[in-house]
Short mmCIF file of C-alpha atoms in Angstrom, two decimals:
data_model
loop_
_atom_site.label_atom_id
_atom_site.label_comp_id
_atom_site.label_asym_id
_atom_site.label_seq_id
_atom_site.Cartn_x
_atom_site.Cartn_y
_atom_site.Cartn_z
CA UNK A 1 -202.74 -43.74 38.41
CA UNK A 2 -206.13 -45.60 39.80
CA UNK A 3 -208.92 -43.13 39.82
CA UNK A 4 -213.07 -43.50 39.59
CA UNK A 5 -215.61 -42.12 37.54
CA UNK A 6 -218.54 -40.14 38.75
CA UNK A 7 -221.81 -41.59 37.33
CA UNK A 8 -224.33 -39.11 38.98
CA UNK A 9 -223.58 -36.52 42.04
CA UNK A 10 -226.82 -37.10 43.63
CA UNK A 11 -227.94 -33.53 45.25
CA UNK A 12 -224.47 -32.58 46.30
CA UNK A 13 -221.47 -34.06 46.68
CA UNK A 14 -217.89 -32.47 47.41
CA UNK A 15 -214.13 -32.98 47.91
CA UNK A 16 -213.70 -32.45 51.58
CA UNK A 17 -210.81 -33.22 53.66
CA UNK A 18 -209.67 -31.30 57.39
CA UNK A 19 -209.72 -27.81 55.42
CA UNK A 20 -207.68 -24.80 55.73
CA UNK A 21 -207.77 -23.52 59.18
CA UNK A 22 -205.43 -21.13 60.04
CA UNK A 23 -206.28 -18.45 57.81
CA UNK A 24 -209.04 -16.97 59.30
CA UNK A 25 -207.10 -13.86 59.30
CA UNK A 26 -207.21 -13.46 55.63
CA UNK A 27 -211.07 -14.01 55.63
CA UNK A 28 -210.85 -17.77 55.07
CA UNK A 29 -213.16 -20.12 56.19
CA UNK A 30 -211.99 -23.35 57.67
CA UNK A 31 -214.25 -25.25 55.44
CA UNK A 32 -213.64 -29.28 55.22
CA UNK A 33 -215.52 -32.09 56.43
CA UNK A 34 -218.73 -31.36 57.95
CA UNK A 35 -219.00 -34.59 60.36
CA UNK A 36 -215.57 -35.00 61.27
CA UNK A 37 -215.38 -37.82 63.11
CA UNK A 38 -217.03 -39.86 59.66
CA UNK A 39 -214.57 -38.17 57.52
CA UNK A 40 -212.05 -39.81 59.65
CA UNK A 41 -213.14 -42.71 60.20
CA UNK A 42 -213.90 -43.43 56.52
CA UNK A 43 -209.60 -42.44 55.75
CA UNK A 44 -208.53 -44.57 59.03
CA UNK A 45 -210.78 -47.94 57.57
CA UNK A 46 -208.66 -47.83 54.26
CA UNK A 47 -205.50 -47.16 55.35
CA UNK A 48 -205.50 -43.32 54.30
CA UNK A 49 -202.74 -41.08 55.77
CA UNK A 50 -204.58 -38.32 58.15
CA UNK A 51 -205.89 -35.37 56.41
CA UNK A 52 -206.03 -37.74 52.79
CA UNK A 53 -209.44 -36.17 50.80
CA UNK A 54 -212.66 -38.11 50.76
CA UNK A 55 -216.38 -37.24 49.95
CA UNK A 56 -218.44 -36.01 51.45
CA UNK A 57 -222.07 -36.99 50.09
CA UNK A 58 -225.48 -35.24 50.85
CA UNK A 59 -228.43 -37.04 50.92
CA UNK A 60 -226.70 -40.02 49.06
CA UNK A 61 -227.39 -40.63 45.51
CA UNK A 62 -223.87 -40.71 44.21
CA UNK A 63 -222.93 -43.18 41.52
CA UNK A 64 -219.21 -44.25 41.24
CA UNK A 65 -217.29 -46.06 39.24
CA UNK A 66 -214.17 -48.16 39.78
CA UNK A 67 -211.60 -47.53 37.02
CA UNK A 68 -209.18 -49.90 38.64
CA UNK A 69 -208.61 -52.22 41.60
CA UNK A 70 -209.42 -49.86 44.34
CA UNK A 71 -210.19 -50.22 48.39
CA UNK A 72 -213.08 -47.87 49.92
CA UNK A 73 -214.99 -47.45 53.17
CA UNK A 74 -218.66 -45.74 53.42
CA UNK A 75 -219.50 -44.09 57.23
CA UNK A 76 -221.52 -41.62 57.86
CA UNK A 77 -225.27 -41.10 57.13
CA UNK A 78 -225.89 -45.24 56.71
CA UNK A 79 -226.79 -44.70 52.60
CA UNK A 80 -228.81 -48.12 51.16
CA UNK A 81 -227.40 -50.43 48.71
CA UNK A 82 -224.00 -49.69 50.36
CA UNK A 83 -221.36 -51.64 53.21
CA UNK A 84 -220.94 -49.52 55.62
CA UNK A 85 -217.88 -48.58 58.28
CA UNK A 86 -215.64 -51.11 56.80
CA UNK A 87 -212.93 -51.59 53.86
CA UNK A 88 -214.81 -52.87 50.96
CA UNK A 89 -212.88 -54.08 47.83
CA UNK A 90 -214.10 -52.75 44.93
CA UNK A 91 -213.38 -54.47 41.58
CA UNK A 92 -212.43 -52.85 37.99
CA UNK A 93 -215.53 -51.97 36.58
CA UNK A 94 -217.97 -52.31 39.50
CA UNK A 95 -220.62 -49.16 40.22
CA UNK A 96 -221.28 -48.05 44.00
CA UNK A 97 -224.10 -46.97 43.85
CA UNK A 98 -225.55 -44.50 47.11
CA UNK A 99 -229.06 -44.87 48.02
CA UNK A 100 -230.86 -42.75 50.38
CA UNK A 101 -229.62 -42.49 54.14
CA UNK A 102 -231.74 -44.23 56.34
CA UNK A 103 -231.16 -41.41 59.27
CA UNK A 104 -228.79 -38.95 58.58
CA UNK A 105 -227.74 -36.76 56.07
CA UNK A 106 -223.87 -36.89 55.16
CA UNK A 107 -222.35 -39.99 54.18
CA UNK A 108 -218.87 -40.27 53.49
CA UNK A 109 -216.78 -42.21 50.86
CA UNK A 110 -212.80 -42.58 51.22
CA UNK A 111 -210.68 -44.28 48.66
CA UNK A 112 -207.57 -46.06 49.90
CA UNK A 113 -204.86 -43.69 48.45
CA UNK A 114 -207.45 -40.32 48.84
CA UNK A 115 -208.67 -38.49 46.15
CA UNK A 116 -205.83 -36.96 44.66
CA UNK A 117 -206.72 -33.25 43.17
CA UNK A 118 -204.59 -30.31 43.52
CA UNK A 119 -205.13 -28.49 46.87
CA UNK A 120 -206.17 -24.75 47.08
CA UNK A 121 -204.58 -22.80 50.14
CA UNK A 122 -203.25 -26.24 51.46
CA UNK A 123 -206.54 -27.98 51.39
CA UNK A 124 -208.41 -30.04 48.67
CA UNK A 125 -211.96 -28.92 50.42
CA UNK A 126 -214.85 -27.39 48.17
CA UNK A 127 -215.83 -24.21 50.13
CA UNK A 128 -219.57 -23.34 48.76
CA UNK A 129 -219.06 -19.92 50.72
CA UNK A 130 -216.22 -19.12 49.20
CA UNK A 131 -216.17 -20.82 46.28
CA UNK A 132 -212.53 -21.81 46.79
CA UNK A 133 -211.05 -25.72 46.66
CA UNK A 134 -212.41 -28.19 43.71
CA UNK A 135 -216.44 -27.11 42.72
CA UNK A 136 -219.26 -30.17 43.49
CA UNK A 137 -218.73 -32.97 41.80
CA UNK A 138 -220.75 -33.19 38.22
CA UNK A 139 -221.10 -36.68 36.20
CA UNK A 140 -218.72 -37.93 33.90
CA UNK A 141 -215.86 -36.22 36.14
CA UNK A 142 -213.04 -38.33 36.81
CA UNK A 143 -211.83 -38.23 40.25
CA UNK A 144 -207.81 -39.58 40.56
CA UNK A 145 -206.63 -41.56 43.39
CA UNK A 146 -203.38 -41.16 44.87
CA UNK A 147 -200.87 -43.31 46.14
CA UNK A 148 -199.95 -42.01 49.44
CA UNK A 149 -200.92 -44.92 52.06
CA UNK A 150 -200.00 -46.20 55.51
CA UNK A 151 -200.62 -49.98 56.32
CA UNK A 152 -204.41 -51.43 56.31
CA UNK A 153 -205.74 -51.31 60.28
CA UNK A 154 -206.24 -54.64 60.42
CA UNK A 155 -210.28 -53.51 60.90
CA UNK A 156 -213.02 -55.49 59.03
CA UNK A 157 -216.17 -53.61 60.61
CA UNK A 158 -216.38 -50.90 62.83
CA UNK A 159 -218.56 -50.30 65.79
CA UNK A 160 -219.55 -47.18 65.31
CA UNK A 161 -223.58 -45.59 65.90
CA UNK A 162 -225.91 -44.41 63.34
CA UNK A 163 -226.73 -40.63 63.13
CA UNK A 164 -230.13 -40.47 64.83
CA UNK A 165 -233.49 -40.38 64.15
CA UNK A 166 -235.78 -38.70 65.95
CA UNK A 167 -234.79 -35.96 68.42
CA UNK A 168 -231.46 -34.80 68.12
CA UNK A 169 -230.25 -33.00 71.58
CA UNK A 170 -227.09 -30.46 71.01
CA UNK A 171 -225.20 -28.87 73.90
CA UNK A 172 -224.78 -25.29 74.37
CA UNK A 173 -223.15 -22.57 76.37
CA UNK A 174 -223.56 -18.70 76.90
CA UNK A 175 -221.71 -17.19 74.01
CA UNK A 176 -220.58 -13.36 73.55
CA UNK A 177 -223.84 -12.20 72.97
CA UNK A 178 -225.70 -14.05 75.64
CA UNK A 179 -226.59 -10.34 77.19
CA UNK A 180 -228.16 -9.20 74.23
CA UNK A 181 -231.14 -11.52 74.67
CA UNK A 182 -234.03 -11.49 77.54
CA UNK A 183 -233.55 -14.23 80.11
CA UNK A 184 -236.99 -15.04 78.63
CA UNK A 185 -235.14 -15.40 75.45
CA UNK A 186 -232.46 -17.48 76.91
CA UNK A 187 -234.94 -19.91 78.25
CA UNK A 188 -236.67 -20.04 75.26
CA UNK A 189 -233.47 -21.36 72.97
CA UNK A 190 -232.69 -23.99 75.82
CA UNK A 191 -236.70 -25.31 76.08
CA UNK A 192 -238.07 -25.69 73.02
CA UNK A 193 -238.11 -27.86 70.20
CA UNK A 194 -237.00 -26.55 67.07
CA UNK A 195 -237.15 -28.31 63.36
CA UNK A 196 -234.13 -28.34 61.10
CA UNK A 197 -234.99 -25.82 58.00
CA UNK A 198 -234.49 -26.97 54.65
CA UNK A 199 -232.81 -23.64 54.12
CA UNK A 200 -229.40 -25.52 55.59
CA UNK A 201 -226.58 -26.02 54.14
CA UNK A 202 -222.35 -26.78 55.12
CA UNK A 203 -222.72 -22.89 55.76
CA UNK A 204 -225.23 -23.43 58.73
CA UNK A 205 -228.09 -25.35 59.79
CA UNK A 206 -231.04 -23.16 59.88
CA UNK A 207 -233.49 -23.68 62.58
CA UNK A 208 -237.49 -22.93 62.74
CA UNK A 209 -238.97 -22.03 65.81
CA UNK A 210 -240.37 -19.23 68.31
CA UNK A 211 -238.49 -16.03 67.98
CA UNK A 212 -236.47 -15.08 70.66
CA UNK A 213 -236.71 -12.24 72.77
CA UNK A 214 -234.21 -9.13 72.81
CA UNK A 215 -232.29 -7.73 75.66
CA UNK A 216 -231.49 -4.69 73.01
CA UNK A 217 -231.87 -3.66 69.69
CA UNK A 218 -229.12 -2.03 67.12
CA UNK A 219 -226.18 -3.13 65.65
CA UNK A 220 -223.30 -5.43 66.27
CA UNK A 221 -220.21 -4.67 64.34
CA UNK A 222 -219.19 -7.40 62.49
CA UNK A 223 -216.56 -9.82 65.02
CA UNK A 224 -215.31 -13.52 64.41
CA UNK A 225 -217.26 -16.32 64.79
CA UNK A 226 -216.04 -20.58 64.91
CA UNK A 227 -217.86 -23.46 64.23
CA UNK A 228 -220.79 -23.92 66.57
CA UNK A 229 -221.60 -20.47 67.07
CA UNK A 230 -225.26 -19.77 67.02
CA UNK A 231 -226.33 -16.86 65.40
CA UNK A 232 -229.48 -15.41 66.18
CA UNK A 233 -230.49 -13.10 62.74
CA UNK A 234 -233.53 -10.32 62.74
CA UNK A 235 -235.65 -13.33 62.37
CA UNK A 236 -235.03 -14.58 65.86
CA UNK A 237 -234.33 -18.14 64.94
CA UNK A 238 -231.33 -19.31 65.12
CA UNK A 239 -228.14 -20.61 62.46
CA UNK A 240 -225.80 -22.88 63.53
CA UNK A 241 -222.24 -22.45 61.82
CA UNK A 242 -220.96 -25.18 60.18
CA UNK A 243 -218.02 -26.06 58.05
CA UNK A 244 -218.51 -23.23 55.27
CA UNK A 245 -219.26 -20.76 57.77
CA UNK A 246 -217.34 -17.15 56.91
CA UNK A 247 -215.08 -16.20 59.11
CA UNK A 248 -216.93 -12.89 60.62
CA UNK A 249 -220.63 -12.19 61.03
CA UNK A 250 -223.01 -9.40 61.90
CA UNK A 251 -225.56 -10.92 64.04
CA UNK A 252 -225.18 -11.42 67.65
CA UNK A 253 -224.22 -15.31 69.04
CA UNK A 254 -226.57 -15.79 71.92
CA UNK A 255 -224.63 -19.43 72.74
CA UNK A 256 -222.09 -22.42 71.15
CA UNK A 257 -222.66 -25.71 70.39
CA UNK A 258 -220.19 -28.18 72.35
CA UNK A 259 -217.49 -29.17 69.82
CA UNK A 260 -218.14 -32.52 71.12
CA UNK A 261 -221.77 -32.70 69.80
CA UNK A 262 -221.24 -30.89 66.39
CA UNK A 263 -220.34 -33.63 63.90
CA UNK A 264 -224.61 -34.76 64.81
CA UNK A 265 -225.23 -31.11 64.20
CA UNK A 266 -224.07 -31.86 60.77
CA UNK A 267 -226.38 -34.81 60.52
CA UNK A 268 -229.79 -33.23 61.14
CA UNK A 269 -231.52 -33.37 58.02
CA UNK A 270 -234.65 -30.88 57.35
CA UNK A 271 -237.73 -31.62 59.21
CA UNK A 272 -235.91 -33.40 62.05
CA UNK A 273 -236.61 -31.67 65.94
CA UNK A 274 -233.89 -30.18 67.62
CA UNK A 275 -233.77 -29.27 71.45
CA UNK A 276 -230.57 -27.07 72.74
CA UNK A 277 -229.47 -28.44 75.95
CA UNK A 278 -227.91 -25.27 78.40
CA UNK A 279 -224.60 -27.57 80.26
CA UNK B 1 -209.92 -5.63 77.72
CA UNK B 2 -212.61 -8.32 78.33
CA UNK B 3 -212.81 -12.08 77.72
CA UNK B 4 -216.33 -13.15 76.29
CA UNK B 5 -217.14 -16.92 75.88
CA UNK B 6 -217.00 -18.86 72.14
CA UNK B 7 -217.72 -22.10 73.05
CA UNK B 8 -215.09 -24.77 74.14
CA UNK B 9 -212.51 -23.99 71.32
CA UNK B 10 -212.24 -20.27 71.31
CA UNK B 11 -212.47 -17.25 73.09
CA UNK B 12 -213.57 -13.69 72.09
CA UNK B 13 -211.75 -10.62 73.38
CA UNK B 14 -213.63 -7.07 73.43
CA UNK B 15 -211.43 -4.14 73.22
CA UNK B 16 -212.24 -0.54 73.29
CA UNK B 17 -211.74 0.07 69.39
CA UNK B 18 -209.68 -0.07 66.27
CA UNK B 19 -206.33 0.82 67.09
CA UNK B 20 -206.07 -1.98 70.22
CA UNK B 21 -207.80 -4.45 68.10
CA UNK B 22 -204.61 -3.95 65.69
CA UNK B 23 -202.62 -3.54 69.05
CA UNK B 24 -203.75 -6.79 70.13
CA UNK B 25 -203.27 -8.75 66.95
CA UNK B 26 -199.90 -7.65 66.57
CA UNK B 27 -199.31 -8.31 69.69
CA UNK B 28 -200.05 -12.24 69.95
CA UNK B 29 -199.26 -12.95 66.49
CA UNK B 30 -195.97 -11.74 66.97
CA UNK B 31 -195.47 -14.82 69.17
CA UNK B 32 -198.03 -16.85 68.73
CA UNK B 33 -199.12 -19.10 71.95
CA UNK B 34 -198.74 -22.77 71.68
CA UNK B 35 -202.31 -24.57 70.25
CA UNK B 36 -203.86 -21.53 69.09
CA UNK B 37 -204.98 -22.40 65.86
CA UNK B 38 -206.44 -18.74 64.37
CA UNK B 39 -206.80 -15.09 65.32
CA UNK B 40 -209.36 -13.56 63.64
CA UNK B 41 -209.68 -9.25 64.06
CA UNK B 42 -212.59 -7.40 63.24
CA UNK B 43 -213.66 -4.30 64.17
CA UNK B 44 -213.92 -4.35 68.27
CA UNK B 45 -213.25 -7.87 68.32
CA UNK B 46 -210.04 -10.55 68.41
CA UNK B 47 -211.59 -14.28 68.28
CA UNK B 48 -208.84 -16.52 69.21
CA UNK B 49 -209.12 -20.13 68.60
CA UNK B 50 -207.27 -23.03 70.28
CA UNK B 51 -206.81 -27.18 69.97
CA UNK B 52 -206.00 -26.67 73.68
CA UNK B 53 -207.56 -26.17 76.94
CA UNK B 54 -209.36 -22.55 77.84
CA UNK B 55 -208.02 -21.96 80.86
CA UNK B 56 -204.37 -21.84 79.13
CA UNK B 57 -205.80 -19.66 76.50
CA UNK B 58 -207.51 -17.02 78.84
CA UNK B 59 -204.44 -16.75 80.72
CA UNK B 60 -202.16 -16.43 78.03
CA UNK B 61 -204.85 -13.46 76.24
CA UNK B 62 -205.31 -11.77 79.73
CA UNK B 63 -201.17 -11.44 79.60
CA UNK B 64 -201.16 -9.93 75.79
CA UNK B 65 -200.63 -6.28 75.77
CA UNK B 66 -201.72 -3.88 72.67
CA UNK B 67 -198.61 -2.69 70.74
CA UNK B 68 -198.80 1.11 70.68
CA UNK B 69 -198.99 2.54 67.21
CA UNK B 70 -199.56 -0.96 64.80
CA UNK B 71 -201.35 1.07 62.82
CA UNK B 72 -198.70 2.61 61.15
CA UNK B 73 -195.68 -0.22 61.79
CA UNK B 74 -197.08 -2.32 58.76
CA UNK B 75 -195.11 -2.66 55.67
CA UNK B 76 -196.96 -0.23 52.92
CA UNK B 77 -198.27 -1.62 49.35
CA UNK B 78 -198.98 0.44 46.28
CA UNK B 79 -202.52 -0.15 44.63
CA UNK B 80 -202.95 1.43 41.09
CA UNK B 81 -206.60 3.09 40.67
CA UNK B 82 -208.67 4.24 37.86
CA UNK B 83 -211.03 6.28 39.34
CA UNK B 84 -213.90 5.79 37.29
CA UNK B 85 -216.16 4.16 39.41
CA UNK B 86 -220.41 4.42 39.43
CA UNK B 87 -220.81 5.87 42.77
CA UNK B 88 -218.12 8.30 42.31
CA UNK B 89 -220.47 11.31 42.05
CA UNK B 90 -222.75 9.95 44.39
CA UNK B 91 -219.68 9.61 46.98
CA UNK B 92 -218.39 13.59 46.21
CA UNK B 93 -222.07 14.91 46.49
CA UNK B 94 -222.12 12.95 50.30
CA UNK B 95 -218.89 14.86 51.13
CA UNK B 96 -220.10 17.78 49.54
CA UNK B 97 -217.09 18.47 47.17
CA UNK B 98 -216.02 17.51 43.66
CA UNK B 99 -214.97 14.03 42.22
CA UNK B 100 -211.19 14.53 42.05
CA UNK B 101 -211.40 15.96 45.59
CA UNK B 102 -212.83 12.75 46.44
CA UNK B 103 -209.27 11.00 44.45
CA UNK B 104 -207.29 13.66 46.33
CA UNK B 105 -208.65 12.46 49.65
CA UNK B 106 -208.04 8.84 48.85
CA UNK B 107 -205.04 8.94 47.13
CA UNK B 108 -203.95 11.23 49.71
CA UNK B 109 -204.42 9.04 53.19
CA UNK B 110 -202.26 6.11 53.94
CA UNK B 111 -204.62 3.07 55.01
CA UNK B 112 -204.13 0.36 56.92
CA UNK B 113 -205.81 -3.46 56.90
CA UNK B 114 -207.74 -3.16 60.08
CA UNK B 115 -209.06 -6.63 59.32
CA UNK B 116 -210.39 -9.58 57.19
CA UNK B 117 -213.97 -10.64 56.25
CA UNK B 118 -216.64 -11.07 54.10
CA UNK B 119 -214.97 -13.18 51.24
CA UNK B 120 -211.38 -14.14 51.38
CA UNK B 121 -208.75 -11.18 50.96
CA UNK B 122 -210.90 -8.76 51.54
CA UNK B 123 -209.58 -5.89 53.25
CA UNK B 124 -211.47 -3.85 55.88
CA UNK B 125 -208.57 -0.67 55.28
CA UNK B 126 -209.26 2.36 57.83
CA UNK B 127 -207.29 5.97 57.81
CA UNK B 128 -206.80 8.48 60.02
CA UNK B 129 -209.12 10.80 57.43
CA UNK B 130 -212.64 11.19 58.80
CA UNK B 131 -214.51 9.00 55.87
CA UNK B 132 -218.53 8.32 56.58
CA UNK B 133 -220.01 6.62 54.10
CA UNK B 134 -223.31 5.44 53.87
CA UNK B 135 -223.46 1.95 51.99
CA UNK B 136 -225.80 1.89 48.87
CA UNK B 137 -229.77 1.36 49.81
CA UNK B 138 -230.07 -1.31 47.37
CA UNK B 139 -226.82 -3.57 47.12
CA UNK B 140 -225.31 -4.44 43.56
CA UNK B 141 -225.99 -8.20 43.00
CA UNK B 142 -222.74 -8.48 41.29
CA UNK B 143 -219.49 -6.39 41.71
CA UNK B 144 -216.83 -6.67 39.34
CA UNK B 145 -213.27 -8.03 40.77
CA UNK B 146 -211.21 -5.16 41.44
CA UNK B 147 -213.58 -2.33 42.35
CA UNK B 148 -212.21 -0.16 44.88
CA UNK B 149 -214.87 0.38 47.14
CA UNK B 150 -216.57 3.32 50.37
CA UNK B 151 -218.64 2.16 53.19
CA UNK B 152 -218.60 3.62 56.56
CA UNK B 153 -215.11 4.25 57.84
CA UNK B 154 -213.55 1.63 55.62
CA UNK B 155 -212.46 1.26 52.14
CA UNK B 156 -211.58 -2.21 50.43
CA UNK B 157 -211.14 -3.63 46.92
CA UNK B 158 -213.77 -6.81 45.83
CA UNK B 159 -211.34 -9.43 45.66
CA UNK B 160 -213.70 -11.43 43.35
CA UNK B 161 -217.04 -10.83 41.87
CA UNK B 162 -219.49 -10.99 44.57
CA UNK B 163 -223.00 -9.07 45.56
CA UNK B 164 -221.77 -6.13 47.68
CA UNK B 165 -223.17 -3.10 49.44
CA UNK B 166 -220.81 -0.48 49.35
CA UNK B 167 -220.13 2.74 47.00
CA UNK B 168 -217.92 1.80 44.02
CA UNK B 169 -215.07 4.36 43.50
CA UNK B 170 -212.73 3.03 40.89
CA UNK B 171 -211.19 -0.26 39.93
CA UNK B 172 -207.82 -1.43 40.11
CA UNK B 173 -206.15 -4.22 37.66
CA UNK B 174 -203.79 -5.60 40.79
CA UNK B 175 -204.93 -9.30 41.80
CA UNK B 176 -206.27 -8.36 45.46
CA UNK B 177 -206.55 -12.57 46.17
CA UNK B 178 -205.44 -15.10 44.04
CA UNK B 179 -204.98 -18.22 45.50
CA UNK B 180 -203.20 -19.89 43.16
CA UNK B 181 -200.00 -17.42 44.36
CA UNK B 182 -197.83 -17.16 47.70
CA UNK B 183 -199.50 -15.16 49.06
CA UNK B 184 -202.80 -15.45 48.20
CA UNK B 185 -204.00 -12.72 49.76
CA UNK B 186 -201.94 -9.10 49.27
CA UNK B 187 -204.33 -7.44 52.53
CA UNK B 188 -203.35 -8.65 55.94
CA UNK B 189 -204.15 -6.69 59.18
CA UNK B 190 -201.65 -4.45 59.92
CA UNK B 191 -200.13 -4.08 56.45
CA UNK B 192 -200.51 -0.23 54.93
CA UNK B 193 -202.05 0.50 51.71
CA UNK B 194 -202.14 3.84 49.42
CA UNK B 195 -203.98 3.80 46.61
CA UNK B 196 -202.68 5.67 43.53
CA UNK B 197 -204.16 7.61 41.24
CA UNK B 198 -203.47 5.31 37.27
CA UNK B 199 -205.55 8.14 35.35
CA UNK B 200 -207.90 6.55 32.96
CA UNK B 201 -205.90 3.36 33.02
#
């Protein structure tokens, strides 16, 4: 069996693959991939069966090395030093070495067979919440690549967009709660321009901004939330649930992010502005 | 019964209280709808995801009616306790009567899994005896695995160390989640628990 060696993590870097939906009943997450779309991408490029397990790196800095023969493809968060969005060959004994993203902050590498560790509750996804699937990866670890493939696309490069820079604008409709917040409040969320906290993580991205204003006070019992939800805690600012999110929370979800817009809600990196578009 | 947005993947349905939200689940999971991917209960709640479109989904919720009595239709688990836990005084003094009353009470009510949350496996269990427990003002930072646990209406079992709020009771030595076996988790909504009394253990 093929497999690589990690070098160095960087700040974080996990076994992620579609995850375990499904169970939400039992009180667990979905977990998995955080940008989607990437995650497939990067399995479709080499070949990988859907649903194979890739990583997913944060921030870059993730050293690998080939132990064998072996066919990868970076997309994502564009890391330096790197090819990206197409099948690179990589040769026994050469190091891939992840510099920082340029815009961005996931970046994710898929080895032609998928990495091939035992799956927890049907997925091989690290869930930080929960602490279930494989933990982060460490250095030295060895990470084994399986032989489960379909036929190469036939792709050398594809045409895919950067994360972006700058301004990152994210859907949103009403969600349960909408009626617990001021129509001051509402107006707020959808108008101004918020900056990604560095207190994110594949749980939620944290936002800083103006508190919003409350229709009513007290206590919501506890209900289920999905991936997009936007929580609005005492603070007033608002957490966007991501990958790791748990399955029920507390806090009342004043609106959703538009499935279609949440793999770049999993590229804002702290710092960048944020606007919430009402559609 | 009333549909509340969750974005363009899910829908939230409010229900008057416990009992329908049990109702409800057993309802639709007894036949689950095409492209729903999860049903997740909680306390007034029933979030229903799909990979389809909405307007299939509300229909299909709108048409679900509450199954009368779920709460006691669940198959019924044993779980060993040794009742030996911290808050165990603190719990009898709050119901104003004496530690192995406290046992009595909780060995004597049949629970049911009202719903999931909070860490996988765990068990929100309700029971027709009037429990009101306040949860601890300071949480523990860590709670052992196992500890059989008061807070408000509910009782559950830690499935795992984790930080946790409510008013330890006893312990018990059954593996609540392991997810290494089939089933990983032993709580589901709807199934019934009672707890029994394993003396010092």
């Amino acid at each position: 069996m093929s497999s690589l060696t990690v070098l160095e993590p960087g700040p974080l870097a996990t076994i992620q693959d579609r995850g375990r939906s499904g169970q939400a009943a039992l009180g667990v997450p979905a977990s998995g991939a955080c940008d989607r779309a990437s995650y497939s991408l990067a399995n479709r490029l080499v070949g990988n069966p859907v649903g194979a397990a890739a990583v997913e790196v944060t921030y870059g800095g993730l050293v690998l090395h080939a132990d064998g023969d072996l066919v990868v493809a970076i997309t994502g968060a564009p890391c330096t030093g790197v090819p990206l969005n197409a099948p690179t060959m990589l040769r026994a004994g050469q190091v891939l070495r992840l510099g920082a993203p340029a815009s961005g902050l996931r970046t994710y590498v898929a080895v032609r067979g998928g990495i091939d560790v035992p799956a927890v509750l049907g997925s091989r996804s690290t869930d930080l919440l929960s602490g279930l699937g494989p933990a982060p990866l460490v250095a030295n670890q060895t990470l084994p690549v399986g032989s489960s493939v379909e036929p190469m696309p036939g792709v050398d490069l594809a045409p895919v967009a950067h994360p972006a820079d700058g301004t990152v604008v994210l859907r949103v409709t009403p969600g349960p709660r909408r009626d617990w917040f001021t129509d001051a409040g509402w107006a707020s969320l959808v108008s101004q321009v918020y900056e990604v906290s560095s207190n994110s993580n594949r749980v939620g991205v944290r936002l800083d901004g103006e508190p919003l204003e409350r229709a009513r006070t007290g206590e919501l019992a506890s209900e289920g939330m999905a991936r997009g939800a936007i929580q609005i805690p005492p603070s007033g600012t608002p957490v966007v649930f991501l990958a790791d999110h748990p399955v029920t929370g507390g806090y009342p979800v004043i609106a959703y992010v538009a499935s279609a817009d949440l793999d770049a809600c999993a590229q804002v990196r702290p710092g960048q502005p944020v606007r919430l578009l009402s559609s | 019964m009333r549909l509340l947005p969750s974005g363009d993947r899910a829908l939230l349905v409010e229900l008057d209280d416990l009992d329908e939200v049990l109702g409800y689940y057993t309802a639709l999971t007894a036949d689950p709808p095409a492209d729903v991917v999860d049903v997740v209960p909680a306390a007034r709640t029933v979030l229903v995801t799909t990979s389809g479109s909405l307007d299939v989904l509300s229909r299909t919720l709108r048409a679900v009616t509450p199954i009368a009595g779920a709460r006691t239709a669940g198959d019924l688990i044993e779980i060993p306790v040794v009742y030996d836990g911290e808050d165990l005084p603190d719990v009898a003094e709050l119901l104003g009567c004496s530690t192995a009353e406290v046992v009595e009470r909780h060995t004597g009510d049949e629970w049911t899994v009202a719903f999931c949350g909070f860490a996988p496996g765990f068990g929100y269990l309700t029971s027709a005896g009037s429990w009101d427990i306040p949860r601890r003002e300071s949480p523990r930072t860590k709670v052992p695995t196992g500890a059989v646990a008061l807070a408000g209406e509910f009782s559950g079992v830690y499935p795992r160390e984790s930080p946790g709020g409510w008013q330890l009771i006893g312990r018990t030595p059954v593996r609540i989640f392991d997810s290494s076996r089939e089933p990983a988790a032993l709580f589901h909504p709807g199934r019934r628990v009672r707890f029994v009394d394993a003396g010092r253990g």
